[in-house]
mmCIF file of C-alpha atoms in Angstrom:
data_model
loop_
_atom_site.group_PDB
_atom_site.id
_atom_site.type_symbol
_atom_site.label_atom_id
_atom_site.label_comp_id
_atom_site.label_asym_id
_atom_site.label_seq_id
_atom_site.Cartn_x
_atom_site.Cartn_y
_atom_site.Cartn_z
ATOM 1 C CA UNK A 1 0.000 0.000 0.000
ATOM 2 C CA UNK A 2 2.880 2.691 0.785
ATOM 3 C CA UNK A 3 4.750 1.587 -1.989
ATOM 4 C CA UNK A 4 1.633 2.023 -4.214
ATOM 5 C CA UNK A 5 0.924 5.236 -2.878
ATOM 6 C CA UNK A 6 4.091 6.929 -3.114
ATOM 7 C CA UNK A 7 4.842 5.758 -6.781
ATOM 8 C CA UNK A 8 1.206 7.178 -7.667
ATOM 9 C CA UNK A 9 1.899 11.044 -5.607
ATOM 10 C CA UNK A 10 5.294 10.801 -7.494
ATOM 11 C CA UNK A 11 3.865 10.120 -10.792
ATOM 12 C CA UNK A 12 0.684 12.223 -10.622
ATOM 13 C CA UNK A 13 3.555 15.336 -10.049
ATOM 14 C CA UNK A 14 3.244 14.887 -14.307
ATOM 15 C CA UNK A 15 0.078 16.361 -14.378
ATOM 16 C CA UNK A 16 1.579 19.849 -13.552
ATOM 17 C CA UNK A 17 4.103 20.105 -16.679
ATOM 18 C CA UNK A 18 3.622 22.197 -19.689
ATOM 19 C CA UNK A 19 1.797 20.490 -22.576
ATOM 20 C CA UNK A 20 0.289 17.977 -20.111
ATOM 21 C CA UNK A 21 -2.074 20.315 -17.923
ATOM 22 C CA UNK A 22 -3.702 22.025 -20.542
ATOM 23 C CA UNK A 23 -4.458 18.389 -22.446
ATOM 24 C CA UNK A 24 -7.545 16.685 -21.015
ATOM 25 C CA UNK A 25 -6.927 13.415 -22.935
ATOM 26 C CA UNK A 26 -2.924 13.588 -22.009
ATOM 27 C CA UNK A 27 -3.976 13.909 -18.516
ATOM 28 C CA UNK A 28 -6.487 11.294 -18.455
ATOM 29 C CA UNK A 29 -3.486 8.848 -20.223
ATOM 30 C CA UNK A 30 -1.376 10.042 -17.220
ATOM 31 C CA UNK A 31 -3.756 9.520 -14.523
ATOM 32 C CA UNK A 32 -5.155 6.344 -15.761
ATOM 33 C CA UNK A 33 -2.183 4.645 -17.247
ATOM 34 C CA UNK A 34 1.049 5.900 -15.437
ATOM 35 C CA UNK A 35 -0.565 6.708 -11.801
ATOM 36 C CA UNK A 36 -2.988 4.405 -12.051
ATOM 37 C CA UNK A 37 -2.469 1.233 -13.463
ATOM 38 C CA UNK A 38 1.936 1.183 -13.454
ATOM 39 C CA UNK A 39 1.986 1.226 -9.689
ATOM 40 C CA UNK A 40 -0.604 -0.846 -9.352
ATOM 41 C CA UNK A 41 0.333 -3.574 -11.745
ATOM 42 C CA UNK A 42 4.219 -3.312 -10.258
ATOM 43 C CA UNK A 43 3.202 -3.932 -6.558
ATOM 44 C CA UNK A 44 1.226 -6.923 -7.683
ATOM 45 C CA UNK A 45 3.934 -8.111 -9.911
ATOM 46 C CA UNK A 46 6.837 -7.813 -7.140
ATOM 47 C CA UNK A 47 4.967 -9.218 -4.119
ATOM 48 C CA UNK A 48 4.101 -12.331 -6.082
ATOM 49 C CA UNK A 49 8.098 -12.539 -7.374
ATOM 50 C CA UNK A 50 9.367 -11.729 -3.952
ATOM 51 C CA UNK A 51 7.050 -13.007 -1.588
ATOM 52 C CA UNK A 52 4.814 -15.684 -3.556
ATOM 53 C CA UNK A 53 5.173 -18.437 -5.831
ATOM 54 C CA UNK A 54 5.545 -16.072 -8.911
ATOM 55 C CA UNK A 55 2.341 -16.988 -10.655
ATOM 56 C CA UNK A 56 -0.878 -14.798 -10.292
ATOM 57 C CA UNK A 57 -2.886 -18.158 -10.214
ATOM 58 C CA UNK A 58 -0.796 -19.257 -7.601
ATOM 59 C CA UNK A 59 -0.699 -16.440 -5.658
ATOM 60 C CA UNK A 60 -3.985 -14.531 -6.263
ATOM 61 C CA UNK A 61 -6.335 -16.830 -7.984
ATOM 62 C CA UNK A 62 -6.493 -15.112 -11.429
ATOM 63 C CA UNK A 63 -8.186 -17.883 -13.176
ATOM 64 C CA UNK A 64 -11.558 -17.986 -15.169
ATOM 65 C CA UNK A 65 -13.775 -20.667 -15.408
ATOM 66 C CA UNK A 66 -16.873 -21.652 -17.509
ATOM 67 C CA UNK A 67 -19.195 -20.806 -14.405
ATOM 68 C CA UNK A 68 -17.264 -17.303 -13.328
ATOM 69 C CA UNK A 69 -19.409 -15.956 -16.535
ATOM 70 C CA UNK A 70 -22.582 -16.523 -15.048
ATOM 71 C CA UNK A 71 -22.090 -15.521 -11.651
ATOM 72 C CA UNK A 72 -20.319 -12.462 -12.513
ATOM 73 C CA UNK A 73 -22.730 -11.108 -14.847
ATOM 74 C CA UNK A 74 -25.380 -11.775 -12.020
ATOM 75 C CA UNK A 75 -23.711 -10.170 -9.280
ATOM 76 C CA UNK A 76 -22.777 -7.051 -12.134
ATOM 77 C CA UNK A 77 -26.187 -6.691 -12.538
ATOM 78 C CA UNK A 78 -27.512 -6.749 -9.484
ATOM 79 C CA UNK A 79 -24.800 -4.459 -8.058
ATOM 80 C CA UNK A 80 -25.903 -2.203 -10.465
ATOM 81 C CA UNK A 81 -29.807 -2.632 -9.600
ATOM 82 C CA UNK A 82 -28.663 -2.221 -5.780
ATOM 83 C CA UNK A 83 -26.265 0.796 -6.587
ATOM 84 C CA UNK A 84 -29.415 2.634 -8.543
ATOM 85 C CA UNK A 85 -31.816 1.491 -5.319
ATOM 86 C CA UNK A 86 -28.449 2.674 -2.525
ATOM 87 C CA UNK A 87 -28.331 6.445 -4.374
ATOM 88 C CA UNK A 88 -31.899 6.764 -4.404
ATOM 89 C CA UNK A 89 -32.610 5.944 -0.815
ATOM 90 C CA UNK A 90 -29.731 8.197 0.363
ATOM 91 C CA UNK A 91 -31.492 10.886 -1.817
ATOM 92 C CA UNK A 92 -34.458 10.326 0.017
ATOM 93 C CA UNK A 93 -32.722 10.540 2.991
ATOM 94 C CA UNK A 94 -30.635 13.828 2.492
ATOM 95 C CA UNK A 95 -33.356 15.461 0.832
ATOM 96 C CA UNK A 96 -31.176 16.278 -2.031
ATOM 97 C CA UNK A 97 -32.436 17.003 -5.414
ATOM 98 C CA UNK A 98 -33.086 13.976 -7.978
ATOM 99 C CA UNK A 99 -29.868 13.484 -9.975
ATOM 100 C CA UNK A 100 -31.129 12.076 -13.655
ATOM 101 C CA UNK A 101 -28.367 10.157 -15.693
ATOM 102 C CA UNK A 102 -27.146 13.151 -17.656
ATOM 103 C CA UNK A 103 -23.931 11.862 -18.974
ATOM 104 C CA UNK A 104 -23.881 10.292 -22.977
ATOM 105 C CA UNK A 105 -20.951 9.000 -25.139
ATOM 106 C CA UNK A 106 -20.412 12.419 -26.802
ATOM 107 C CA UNK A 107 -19.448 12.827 -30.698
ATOM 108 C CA UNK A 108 -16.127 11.262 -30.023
ATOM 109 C CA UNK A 109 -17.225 7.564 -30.176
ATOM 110 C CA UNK A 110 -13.921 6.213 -30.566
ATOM 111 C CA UNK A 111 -12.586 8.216 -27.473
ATOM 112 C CA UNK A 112 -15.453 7.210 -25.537
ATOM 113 C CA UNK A 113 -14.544 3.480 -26.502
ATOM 114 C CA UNK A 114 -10.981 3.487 -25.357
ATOM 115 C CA UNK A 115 -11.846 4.988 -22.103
ATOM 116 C CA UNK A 116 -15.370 3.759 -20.943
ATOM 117 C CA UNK A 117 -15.334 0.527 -22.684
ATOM 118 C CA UNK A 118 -12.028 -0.838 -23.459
ATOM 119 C CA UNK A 119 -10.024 1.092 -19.827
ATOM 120 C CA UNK A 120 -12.806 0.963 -17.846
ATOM 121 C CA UNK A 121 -14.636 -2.056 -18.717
ATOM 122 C CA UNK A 122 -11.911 -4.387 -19.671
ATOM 123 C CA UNK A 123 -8.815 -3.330 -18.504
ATOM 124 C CA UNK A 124 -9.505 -1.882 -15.185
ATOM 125 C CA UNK A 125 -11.150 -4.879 -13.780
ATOM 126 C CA UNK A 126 -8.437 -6.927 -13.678
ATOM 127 C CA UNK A 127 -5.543 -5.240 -12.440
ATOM 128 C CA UNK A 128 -7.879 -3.476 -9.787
ATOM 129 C CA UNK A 129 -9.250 -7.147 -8.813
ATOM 130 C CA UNK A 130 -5.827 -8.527 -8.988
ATOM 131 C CA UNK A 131 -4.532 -6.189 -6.641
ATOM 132 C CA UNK A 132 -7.642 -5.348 -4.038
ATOM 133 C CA UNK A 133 -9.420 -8.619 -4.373
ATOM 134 C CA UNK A 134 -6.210 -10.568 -5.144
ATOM 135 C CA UNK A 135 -3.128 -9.084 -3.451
ATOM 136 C CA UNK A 136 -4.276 -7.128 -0.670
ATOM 137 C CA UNK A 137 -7.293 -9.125 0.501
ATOM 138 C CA UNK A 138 -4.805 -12.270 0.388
ATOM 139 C CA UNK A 139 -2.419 -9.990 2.507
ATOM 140 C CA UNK A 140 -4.481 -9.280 4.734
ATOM 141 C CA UNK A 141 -6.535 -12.490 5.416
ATOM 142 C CA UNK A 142 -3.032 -13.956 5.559
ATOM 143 C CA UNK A 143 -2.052 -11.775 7.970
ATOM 144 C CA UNK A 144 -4.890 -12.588 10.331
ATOM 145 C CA UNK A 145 -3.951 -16.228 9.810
ATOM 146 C CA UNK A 146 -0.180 -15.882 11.070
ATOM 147 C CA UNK A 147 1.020 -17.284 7.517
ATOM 148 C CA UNK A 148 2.606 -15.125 4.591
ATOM 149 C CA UNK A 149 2.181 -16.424 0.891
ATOM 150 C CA UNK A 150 -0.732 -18.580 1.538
ATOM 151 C CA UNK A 151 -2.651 -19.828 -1.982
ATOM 152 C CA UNK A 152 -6.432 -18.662 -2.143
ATOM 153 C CA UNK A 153 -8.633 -20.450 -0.187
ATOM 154 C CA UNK A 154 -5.588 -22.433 1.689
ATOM 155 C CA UNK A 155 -5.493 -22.891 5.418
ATOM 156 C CA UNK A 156 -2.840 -23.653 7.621
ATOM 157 C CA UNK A 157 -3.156 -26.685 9.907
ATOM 158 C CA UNK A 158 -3.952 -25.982 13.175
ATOM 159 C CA UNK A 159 -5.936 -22.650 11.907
ATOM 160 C CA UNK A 160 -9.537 -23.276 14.097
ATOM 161 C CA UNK A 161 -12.276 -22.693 12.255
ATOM 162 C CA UNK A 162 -13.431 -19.115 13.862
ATOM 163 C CA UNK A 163 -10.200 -17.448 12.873
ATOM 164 C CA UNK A 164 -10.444 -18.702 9.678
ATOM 165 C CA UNK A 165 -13.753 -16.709 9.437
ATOM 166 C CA UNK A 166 -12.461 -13.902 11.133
ATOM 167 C CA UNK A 167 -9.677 -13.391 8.949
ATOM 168 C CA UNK A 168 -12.149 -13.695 5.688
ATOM 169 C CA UNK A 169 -14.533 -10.890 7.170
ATOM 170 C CA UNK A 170 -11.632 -8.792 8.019
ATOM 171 C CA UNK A 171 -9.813 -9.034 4.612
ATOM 172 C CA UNK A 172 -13.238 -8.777 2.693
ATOM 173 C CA UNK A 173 -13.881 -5.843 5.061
ATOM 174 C CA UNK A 174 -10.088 -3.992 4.722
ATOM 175 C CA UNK A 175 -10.332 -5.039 1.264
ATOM 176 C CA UNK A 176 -13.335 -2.940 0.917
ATOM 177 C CA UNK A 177 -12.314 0.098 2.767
ATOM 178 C CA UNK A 178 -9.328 0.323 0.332
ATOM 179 C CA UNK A 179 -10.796 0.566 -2.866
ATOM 180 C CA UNK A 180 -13.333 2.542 -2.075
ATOM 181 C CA UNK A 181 -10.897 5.153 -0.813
ATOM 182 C CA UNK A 182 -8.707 4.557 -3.514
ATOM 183 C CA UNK A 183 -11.664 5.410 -5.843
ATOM 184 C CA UNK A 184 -13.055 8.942 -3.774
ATOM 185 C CA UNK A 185 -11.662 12.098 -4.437
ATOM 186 C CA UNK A 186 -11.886 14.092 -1.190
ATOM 187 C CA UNK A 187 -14.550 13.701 1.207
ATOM 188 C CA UNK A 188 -18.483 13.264 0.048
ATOM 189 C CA UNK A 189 -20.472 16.663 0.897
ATOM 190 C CA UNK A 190 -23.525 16.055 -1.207
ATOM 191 C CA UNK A 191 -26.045 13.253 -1.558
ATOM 192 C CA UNK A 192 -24.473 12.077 -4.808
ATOM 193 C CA UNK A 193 -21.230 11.590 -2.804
ATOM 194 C CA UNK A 194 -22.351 9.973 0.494
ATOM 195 C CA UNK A 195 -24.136 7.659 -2.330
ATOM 196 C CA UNK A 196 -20.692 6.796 -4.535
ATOM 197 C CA UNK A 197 -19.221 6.160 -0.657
ATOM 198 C CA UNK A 198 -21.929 3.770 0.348
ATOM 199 C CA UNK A 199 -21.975 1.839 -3.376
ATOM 200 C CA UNK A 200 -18.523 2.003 -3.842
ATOM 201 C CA UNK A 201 -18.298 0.067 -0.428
ATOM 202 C CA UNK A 202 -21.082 -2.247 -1.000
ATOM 203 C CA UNK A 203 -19.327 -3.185 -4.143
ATOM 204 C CA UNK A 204 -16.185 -3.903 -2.382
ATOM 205 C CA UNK A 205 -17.998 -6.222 -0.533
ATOM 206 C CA UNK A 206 -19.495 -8.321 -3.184
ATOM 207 C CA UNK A 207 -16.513 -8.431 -5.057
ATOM 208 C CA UNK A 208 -14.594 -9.284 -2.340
ATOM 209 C CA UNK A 209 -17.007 -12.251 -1.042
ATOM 210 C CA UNK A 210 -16.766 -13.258 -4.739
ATOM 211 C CA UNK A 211 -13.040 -13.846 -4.481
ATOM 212 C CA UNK A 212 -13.280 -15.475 -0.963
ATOM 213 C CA UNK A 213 -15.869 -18.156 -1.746
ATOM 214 C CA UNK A 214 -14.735 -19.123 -5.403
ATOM 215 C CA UNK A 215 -11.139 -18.879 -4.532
ATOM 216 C CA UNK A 216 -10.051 -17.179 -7.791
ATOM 217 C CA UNK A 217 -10.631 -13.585 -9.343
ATOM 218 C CA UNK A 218 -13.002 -14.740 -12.143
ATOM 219 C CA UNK A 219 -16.524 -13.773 -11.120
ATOM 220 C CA UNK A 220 -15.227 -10.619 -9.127
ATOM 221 C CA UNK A 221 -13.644 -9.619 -12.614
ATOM 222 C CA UNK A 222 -16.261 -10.525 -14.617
ATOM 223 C CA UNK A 223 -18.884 -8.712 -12.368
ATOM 224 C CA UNK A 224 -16.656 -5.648 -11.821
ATOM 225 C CA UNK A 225 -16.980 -5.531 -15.747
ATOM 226 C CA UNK A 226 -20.274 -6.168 -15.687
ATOM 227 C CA UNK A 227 -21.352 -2.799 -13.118
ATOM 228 C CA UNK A 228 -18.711 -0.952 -15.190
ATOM 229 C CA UNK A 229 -19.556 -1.352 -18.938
ATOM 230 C CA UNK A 230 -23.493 -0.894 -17.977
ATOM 231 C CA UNK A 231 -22.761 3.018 -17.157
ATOM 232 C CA UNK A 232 -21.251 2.681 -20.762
ATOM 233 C CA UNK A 233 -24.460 1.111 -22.278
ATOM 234 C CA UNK A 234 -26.423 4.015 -20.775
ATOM 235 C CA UNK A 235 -24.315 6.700 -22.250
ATOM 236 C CA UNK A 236 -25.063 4.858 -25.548
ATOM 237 C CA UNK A 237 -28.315 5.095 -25.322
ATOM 238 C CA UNK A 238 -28.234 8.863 -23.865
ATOM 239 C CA UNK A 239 -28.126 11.552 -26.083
ATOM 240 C CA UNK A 240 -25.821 14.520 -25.911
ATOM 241 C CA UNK A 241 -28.107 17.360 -24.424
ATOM 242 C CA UNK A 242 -28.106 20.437 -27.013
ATOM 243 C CA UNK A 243 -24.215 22.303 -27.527
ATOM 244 C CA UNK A 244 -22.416 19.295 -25.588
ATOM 245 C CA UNK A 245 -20.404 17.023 -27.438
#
């Protein structure tokens, strides 16, 4: 986590220089790319050489099965059912004003594919699931355990069975407090941010119990694609509102 961290404040320094502030599609190649995925990728990559069995099957569960299709698009869909239902009630309960899906794919459709669909929707859910769901829910379910470099799912002998469960709600729990910090800018002051704090959560969960149960990254990736590429499929079928593009 430090290491992660500091590479992504170094790297994210870019975002100041000439030529790179003042270029939206630059910066979002920066941020994305450099500060995002690098560091994140790296970490997952050393740990596993230095500390694991260097494999990511080995060591994290990235595997995909026949059955990881099905269950993933479920839980996609209804994490995106529940996130709709979680942003409405917390509406209800701020009194804050309705917020209708505004946002559409623009007149830039091959932009809009290589950032919503192909970054967001393909790429991003598998380095982010190999490290939350994969490194650092291992690390820290291992932790709780005693053991370092434990496989997915393994348990050491002599682990009783309540600590076993206590160090799966922990990691699924840690696990989910990470990402969704990692995925909030600054602290929610409106209802449409106490909203993106409680679904971003709630999805950390899922995809964390995913990864826990089915000992592998498959389903959480496929159902972090899933919640992903449907806020694509809306902006499809949104049109630009009048002198947007």
């Amino acid at each position: 986590m430090v290491a992660f961290a500091a590479v992504s404040l170094i790297v994210l320094s870019i975002d100041t220089l000439p030529g790179i502030a003042n270029d939206p599609r630059l910066q979002w190649a920066v941020d994305q790319v450099v500060a995002g995925w690098l560091p994140i990728l790296t970490v997952v990559l050393v740990a596993s050489y230095l500390r694991g069995r260097r494999s990511l099957g080995a060591d994290f569960g990235l595997a995909l099965r026949p059955l990881d299709l099905a269950i993933g698009l479920l839980a996609g869909i209804l994490l995106r059912f529940g996130a709709v239902g979680v942003a409405e009630l917390v509406r209800v309960a701020t009194g804050g004003p309705p917020v209708p899906f505004s946002q559409s794919a623009g007149s830039d459709l091959g932009w809009f594919l290589l950032t919503s669909v192909l970054a967001a929707s393909i790429v991003t859910p598998v380095i982010e699931e190999l490290y939350f769901r994969g490194l650092v829910l291992g690390a820290l379910r291992n932790a709780v355990l005693g053991r370092a470099a434990l496989a997915p799912g393994e348990v050491p002998s002599g682990a009783s069975t309540a600590r076993v469960r206590v160090a799966g709600v922990v990691a699924v729990l840690g696990s989910a407090v990470l990402f969704t910090a990692f995925h909030l800018e600054g602290l929610p002051t409106t209802s449409e941010g106490v909203s993106r704090l409680v679904i971003l959560f709630l999805v950390g969960v899922v995809l964390g119990c995913l990864a826990l149960l089915t000992r592998r990254l498959g389903p959480s990736i496929i159902a972090h694609a899933v919640f992903n590429v449907s806020v694509a499929v809306l902006a499809l079928l949104t049109p630009a509102a009048p002198g947007l593009s």
